Short mmCIF file of C-alpha atoms in Angstrom, two decimals:
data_model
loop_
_atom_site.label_atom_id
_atom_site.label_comp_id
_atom_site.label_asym_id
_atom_site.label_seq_id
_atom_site.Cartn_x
_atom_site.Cartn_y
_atom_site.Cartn_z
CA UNK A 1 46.21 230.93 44.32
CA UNK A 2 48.71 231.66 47.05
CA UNK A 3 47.34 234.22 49.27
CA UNK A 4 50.19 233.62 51.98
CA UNK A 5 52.43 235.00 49.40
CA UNK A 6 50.81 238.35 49.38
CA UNK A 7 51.49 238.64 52.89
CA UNK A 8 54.39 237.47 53.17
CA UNK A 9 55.91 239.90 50.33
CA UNK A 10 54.26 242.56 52.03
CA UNK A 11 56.24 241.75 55.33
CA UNK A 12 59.36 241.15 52.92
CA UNK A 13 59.24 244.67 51.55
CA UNK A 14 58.98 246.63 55.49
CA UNK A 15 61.81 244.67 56.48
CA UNK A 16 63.37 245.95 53.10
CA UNK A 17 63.19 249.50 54.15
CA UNK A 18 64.02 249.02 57.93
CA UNK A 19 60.14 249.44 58.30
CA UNK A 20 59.66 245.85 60.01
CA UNK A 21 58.76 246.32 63.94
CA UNK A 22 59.63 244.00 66.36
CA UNK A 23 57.72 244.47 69.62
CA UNK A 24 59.16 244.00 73.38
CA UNK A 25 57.22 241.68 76.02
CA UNK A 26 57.50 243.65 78.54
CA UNK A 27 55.88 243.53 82.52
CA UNK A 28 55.43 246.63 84.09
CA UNK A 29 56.23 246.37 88.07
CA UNK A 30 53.84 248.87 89.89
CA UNK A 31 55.55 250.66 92.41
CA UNK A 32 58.72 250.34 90.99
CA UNK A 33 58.09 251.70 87.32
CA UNK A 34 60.19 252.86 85.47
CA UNK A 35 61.47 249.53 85.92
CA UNK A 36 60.55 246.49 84.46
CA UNK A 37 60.86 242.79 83.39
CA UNK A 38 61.71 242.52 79.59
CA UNK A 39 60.78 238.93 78.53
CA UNK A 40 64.05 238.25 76.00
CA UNK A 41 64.14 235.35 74.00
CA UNK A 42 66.91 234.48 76.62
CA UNK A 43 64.82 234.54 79.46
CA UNK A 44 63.22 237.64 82.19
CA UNK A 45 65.54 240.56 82.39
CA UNK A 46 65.29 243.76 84.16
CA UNK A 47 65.13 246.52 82.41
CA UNK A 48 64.71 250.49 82.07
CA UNK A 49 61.96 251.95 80.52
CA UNK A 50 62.38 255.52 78.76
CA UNK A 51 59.85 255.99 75.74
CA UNK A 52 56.52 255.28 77.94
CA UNK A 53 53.68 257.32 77.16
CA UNK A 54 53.21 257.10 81.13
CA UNK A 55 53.99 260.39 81.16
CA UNK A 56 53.03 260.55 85.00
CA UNK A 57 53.53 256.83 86.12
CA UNK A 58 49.56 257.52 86.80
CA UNK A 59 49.47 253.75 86.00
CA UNK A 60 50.46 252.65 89.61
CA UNK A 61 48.80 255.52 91.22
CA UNK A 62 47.44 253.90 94.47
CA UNK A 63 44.57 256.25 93.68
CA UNK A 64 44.25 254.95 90.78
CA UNK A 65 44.53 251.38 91.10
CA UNK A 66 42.30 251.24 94.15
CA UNK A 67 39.75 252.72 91.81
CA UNK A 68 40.04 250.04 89.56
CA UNK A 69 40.10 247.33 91.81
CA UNK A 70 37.19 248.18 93.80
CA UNK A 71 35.04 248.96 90.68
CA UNK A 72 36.33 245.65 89.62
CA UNK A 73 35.18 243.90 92.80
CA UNK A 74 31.88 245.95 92.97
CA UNK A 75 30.28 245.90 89.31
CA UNK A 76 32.63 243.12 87.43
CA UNK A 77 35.25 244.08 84.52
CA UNK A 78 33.20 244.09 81.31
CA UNK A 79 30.65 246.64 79.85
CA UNK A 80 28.47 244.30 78.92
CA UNK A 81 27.36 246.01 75.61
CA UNK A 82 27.70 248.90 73.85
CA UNK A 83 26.73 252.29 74.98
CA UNK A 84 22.75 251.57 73.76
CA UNK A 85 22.56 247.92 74.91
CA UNK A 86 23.32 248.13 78.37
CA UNK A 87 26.69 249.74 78.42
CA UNK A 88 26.24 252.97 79.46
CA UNK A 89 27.80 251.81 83.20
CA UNK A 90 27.52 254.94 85.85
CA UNK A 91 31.35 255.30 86.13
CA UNK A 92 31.36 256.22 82.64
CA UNK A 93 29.04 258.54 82.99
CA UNK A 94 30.79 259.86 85.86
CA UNK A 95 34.21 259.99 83.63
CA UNK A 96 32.53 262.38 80.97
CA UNK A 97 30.94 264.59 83.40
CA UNK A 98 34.92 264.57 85.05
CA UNK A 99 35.95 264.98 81.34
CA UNK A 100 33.95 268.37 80.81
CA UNK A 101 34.84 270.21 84.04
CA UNK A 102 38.57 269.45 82.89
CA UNK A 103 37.95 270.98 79.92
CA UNK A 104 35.26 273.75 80.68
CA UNK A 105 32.90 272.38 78.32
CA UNK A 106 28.97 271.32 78.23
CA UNK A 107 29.95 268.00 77.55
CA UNK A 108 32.09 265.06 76.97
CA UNK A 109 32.01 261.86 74.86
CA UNK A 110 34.20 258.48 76.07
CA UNK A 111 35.71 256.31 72.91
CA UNK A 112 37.49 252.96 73.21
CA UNK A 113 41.01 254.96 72.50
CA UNK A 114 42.20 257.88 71.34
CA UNK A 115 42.81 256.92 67.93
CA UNK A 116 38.95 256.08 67.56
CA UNK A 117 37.77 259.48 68.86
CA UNK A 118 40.12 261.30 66.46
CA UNK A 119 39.01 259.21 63.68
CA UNK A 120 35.37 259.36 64.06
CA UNK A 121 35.14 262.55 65.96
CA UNK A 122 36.39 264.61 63.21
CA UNK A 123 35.03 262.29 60.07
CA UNK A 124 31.22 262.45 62.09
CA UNK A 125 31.78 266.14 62.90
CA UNK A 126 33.12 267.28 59.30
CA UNK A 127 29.86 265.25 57.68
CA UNK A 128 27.43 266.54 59.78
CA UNK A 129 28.25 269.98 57.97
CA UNK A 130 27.26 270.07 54.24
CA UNK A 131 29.94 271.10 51.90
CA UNK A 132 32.50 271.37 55.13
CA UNK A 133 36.11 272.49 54.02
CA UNK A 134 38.96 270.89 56.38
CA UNK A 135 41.71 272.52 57.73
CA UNK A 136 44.60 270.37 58.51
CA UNK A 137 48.30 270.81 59.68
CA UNK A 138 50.88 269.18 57.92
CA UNK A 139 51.78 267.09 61.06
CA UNK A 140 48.42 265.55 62.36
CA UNK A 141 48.73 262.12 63.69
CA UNK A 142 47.18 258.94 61.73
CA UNK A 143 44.35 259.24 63.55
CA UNK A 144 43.49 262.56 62.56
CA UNK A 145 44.48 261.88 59.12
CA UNK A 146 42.02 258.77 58.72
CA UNK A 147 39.12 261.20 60.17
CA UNK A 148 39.66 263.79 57.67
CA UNK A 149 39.94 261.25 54.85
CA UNK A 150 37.19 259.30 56.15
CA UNK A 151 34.64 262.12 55.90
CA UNK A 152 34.89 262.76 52.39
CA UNK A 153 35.46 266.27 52.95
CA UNK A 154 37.07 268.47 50.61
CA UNK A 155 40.85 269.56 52.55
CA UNK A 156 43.23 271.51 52.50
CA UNK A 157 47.21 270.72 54.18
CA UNK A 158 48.83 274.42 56.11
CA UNK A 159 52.03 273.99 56.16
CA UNK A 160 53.03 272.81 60.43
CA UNK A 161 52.69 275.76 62.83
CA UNK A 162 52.58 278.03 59.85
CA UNK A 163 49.71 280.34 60.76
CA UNK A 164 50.20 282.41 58.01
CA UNK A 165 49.74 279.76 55.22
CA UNK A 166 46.51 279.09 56.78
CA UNK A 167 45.29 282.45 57.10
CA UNK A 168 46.20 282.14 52.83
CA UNK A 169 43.92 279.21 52.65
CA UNK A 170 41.01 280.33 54.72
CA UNK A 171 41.04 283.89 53.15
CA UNK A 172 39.98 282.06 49.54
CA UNK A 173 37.50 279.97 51.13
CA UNK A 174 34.19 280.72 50.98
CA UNK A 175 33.10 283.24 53.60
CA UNK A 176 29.86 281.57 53.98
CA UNK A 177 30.99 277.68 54.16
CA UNK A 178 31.53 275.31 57.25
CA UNK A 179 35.19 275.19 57.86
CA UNK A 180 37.16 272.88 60.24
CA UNK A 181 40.69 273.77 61.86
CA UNK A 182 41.85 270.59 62.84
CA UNK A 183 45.53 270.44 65.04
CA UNK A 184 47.73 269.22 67.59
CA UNK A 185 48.44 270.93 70.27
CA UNK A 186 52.10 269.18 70.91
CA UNK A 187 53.59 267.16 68.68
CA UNK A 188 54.95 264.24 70.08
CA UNK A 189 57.68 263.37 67.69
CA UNK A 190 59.39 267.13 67.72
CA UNK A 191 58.03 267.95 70.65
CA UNK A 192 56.67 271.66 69.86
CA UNK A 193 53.49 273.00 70.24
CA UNK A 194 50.67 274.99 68.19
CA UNK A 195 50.49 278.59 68.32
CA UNK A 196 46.81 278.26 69.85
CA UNK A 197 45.63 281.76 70.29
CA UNK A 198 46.34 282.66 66.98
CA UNK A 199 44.87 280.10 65.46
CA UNK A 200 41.82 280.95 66.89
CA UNK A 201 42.15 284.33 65.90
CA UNK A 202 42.04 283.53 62.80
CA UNK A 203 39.21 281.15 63.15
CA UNK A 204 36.90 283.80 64.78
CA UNK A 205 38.01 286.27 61.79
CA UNK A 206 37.21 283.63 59.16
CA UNK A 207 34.02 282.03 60.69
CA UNK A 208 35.70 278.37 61.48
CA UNK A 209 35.55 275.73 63.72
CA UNK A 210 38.50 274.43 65.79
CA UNK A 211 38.98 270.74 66.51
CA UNK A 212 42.24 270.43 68.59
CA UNK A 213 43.92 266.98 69.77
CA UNK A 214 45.55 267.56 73.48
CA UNK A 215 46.60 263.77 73.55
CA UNK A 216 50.04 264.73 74.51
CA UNK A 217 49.33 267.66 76.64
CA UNK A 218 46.52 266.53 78.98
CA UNK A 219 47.28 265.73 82.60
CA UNK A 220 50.70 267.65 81.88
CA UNK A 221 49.99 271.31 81.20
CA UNK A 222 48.00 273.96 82.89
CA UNK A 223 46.93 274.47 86.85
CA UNK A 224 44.32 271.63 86.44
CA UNK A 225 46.02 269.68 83.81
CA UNK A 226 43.55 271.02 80.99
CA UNK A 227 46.69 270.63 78.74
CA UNK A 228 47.85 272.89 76.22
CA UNK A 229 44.84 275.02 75.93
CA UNK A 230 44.58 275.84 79.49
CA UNK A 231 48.16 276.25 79.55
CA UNK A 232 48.30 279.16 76.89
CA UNK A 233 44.49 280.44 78.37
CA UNK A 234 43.00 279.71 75.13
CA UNK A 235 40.59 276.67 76.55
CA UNK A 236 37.43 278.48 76.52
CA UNK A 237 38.11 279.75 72.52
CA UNK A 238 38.81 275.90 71.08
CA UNK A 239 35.60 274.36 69.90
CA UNK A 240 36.34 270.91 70.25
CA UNK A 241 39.38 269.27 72.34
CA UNK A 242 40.44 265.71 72.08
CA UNK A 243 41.93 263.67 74.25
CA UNK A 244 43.19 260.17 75.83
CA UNK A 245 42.92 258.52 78.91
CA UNK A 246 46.03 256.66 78.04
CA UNK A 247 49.16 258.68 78.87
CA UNK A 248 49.15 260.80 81.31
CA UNK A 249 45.81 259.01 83.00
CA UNK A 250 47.63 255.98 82.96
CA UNK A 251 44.39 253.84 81.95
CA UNK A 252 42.29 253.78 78.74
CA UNK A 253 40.21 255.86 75.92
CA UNK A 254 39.84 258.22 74.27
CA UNK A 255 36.93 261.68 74.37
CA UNK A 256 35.94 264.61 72.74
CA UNK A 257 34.66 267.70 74.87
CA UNK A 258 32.70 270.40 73.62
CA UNK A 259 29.39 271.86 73.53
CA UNK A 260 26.02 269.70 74.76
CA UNK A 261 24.61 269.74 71.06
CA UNK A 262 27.88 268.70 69.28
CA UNK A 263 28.33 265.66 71.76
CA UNK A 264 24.92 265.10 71.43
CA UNK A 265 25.35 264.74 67.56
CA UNK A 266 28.44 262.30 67.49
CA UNK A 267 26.77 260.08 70.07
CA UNK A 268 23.69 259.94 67.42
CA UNK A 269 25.90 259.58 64.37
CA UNK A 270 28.95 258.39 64.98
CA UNK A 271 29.62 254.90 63.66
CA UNK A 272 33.01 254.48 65.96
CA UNK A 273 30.70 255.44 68.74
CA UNK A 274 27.54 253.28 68.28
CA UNK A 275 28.59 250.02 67.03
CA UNK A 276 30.98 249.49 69.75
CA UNK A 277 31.73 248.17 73.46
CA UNK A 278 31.85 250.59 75.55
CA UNK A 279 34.38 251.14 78.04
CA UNK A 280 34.49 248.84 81.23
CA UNK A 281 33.85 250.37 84.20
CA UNK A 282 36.60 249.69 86.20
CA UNK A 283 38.54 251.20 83.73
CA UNK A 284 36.39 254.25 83.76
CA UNK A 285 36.42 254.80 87.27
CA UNK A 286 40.25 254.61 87.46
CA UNK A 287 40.71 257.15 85.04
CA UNK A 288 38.13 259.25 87.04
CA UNK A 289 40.44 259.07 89.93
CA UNK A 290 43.47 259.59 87.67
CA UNK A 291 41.85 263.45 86.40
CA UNK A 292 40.39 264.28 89.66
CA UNK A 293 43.78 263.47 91.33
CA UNK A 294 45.70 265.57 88.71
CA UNK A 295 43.37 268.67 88.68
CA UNK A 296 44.48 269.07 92.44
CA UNK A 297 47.87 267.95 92.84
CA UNK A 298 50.91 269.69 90.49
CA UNK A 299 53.41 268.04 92.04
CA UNK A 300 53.49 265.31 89.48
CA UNK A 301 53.62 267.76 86.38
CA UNK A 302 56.47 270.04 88.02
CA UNK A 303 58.11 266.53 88.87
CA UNK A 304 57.70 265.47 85.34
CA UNK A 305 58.77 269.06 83.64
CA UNK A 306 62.24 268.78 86.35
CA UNK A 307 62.88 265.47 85.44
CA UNK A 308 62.65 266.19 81.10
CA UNK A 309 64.52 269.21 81.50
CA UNK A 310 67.48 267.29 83.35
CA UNK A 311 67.58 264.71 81.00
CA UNK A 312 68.40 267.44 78.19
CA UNK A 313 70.65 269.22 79.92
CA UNK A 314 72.73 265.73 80.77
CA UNK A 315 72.30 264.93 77.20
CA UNK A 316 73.58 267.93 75.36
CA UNK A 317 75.86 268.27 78.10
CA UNK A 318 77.23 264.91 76.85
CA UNK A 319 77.65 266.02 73.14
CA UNK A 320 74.45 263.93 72.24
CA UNK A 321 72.31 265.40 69.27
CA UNK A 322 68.93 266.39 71.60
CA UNK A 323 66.19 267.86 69.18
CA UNK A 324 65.68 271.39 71.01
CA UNK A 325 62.10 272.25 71.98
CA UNK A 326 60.07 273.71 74.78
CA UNK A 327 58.32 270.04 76.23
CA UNK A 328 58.72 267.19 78.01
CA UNK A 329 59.42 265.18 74.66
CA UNK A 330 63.30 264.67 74.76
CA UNK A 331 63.71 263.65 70.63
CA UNK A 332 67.65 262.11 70.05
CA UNK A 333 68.24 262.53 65.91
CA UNK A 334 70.23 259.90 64.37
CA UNK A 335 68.59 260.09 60.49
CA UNK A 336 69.26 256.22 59.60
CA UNK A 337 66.74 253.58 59.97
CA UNK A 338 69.13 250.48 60.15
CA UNK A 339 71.34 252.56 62.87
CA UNK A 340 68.33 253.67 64.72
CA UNK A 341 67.10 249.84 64.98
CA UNK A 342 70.89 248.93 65.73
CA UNK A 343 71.01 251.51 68.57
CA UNK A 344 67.74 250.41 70.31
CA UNK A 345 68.08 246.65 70.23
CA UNK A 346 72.06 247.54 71.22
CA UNK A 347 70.91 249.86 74.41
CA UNK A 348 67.87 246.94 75.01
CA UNK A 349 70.57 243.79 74.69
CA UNK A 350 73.37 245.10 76.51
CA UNK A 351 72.66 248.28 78.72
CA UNK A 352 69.09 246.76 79.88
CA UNK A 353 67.76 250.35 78.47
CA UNK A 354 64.12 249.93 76.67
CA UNK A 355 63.68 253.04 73.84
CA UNK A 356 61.49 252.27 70.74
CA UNK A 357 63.31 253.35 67.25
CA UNK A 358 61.22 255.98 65.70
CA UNK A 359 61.31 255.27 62.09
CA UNK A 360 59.59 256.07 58.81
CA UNK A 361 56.43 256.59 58.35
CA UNK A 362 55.84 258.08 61.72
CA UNK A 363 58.16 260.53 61.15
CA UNK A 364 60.07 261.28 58.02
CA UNK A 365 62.63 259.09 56.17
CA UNK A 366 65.91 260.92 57.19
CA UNK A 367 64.65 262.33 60.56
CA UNK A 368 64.36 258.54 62.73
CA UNK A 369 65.12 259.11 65.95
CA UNK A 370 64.97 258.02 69.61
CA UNK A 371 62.47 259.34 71.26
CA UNK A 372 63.11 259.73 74.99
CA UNK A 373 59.96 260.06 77.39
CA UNK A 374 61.25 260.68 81.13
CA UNK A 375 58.63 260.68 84.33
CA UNK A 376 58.37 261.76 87.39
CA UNK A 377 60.45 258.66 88.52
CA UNK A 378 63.74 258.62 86.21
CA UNK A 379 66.41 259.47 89.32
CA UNK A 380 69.91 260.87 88.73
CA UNK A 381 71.48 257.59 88.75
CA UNK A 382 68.93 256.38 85.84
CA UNK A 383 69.70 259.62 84.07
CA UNK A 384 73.19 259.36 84.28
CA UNK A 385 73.30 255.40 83.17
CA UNK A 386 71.24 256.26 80.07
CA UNK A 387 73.71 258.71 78.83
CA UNK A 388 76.71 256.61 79.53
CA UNK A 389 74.89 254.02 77.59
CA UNK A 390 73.79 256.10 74.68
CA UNK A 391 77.71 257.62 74.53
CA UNK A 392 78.88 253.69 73.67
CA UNK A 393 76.29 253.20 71.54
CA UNK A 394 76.59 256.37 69.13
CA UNK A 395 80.30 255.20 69.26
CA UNK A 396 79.78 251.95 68.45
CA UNK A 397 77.69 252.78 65.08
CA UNK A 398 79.81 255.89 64.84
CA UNK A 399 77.14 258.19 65.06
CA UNK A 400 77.96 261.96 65.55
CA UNK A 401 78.10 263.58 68.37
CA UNK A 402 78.18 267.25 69.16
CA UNK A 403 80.55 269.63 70.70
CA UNK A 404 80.79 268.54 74.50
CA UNK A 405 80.37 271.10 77.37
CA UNK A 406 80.68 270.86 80.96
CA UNK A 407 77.77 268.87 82.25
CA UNK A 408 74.94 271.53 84.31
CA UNK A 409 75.24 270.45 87.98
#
């Protein structure tokens, strides 16, 4: 039997459909990020980053970093177990008492990433309710996905943002069974972002829960950076918010915040949660500093919401096809896989501009795109470079531009 075969066909059929990705070895400078070495097969090469989920360059914080190091120094880098053998490290217990207050919540519970708290969070949560009936919008992320398949719940798909089509689904459900709204609050591949108060409207009419992922928000919305919710005043109404420590905190993890019992229940039942290492502390303790730092300052989010919205203007002002929408996220369509590759490895190669091709199945076939993430630290002259850049390369491929106008000043 050849079992290398399998794997290899496998591989064979992603590169196939333009599927196949090929990561960059990068190194991050601190205190000169956005800017970095890319490690080309050719040898070390400066380079640009634009598609960081750094949304805040948190990452090289001083705060932050002194955090680290000195927990580092202090207690060592490693857990040493998981949360009930001798890994429940004070820092962390710090971070989910930091978590809470963001959030205005009882309680919060730390996971290894994001991904993990989405995916056992809602498959622990949706279990722990007999006969629960999910709730889930079209455009959930993996994560959310694999926790609503994972808990062998009956669900049901509302179409994105359509809070309508969800008010058709929960009006046929059973008035007296456990239901589960689970959403994004911004969607990072469009960019747009849930119509909270109004879905939880309609989850006080109709007796649900509501389970909503601020991954993308956090750190970046609202007075304290309580994301999305806070942002729209509708933190106090969402049952359950989930979060990362990895994008706008610059560090590590993922949580859930809520009420004392709930956390109380995953912690007991959750397999994602139990079974592994917790988080180290000096990691924990730089993410502390990270939220605590945030939930005073706002310079960094009206930096950040500057910066994205002169990137647009540059770009459309440049004929470039920009995805409208309200956010930081600064989508470019292009709607071919083998041209979206092209123009990525051609703005990486010869412009020394890093931007990850967004391809299928992340987002839909026909819809790959680049997707664009500027910080606080993308100047004029960056902005400017990256549009002269992405001009030659939609010409090159002969990608379509729109109608120029004069460029906003």
């Amino acid at each position: 039997m050849n079992y290398e075969a399998h794997f290899a066909d496998a591989l064979a059929r992603l590169r196939d459909e333009r599927r196949y990705r090929v990561f960059a070895d990068l190194e991050r400078l601190a205190g000169r990020f956005p800017r970095a070495i890319w490690h080309s097969p050719q040898g070390p090469r400066d380079v640009i980053v634009w598609c960081s989920n750094d949304y805040l360059g948190m990452g090289q914080h001083p705060k932050v970093i002194g955090a680290m190091v000195e927990t580092a120094t202090r207690m060592g880098t490693g857990a040493g177990g998981t949360r009930n053998i001798a890994g429940t490290n004070h820092p962390l217990v710090d971070l989910e008492r930091e978590l809470a207050d963001l959030h205005r919540k009882e309680a919060a519970l730390v996971f290894t990433s994001g991904y993990v708290s989405n995916e056992t969070g809602i498959s622990t949560i949706a279990r722990l309710m007999p006969n629960c009936l999910i709730l889930s919008d079209a455009s959930n992320h993996n994560s959310m996905i694999e926790g609503v398949r994972q808990s062998k719940c009956e669900k049901q798909i509302f179409r994105h943002n359509d809070v309508a089509h969800l008010e058709e689904l929960l009006r046929t459900a059973d008035p007296t069974r456990p239901k589960l709204i689970v959403f994004e609050t911004l969607y990072s591949m469009d960019g747009d972002v849930a119509p909270i108060n109004r879905i939880c409207d309609l989850a006080e009419r109709y007796g649900a829960m509501t389970y909503a992922d601020e991954v993308h928000a956090v750190g970046m919305y609202g007075s304290r950076g309580g994301g999305q919710a806070e942002h729209q005043g509708a933190m106090a109404r969402i049952d359950v918010i989930e979060g990362t420590l990895a994008k706008a905190f610059g560090c590590l993890g993922g949580y859930i915040a809520a009420s004392a019992t709930l956390c109380d229940a995953v912690r007991s039942y959750a397999p994602g949660f139990i079974f592994t290492t917790a988080l180290p502390p000096p990691i924990c303790a730089a993410a502390t500093a990270a939220i605590r730092h945030l939930k005073s300052s706002s310079f960094e989010r009206e930096r950040h919401q500057e910066r994205s919205a002169r990137v647009k203007a540059v770009l459309n002002a440049a004929g470039l096809p920009v995805m409208p929408n309200d956010t930081h996220i600064v989508p470019l369509f292009v709607g071919d896989p083998e041209k979206c590759k092209r123009a990525t490895d051609l703005l990486l190669t010869e412009h020394g501009i890093y931007i990850q091709p967004i391809n299928y199945p992340t987002v839909a076939k026909g819809t790959e795109r680049l997707r664009i993430t500027p910080t606080p630290y993308h100047e004029d002259a960056l902005i400017y470079a990256l549009a002269e850049a992405l001009l030659e390369v939609w010409e090159r491929l002969k990608l379509p531009l729109k109608s120029r106008v004069l460029a906003a000043e």
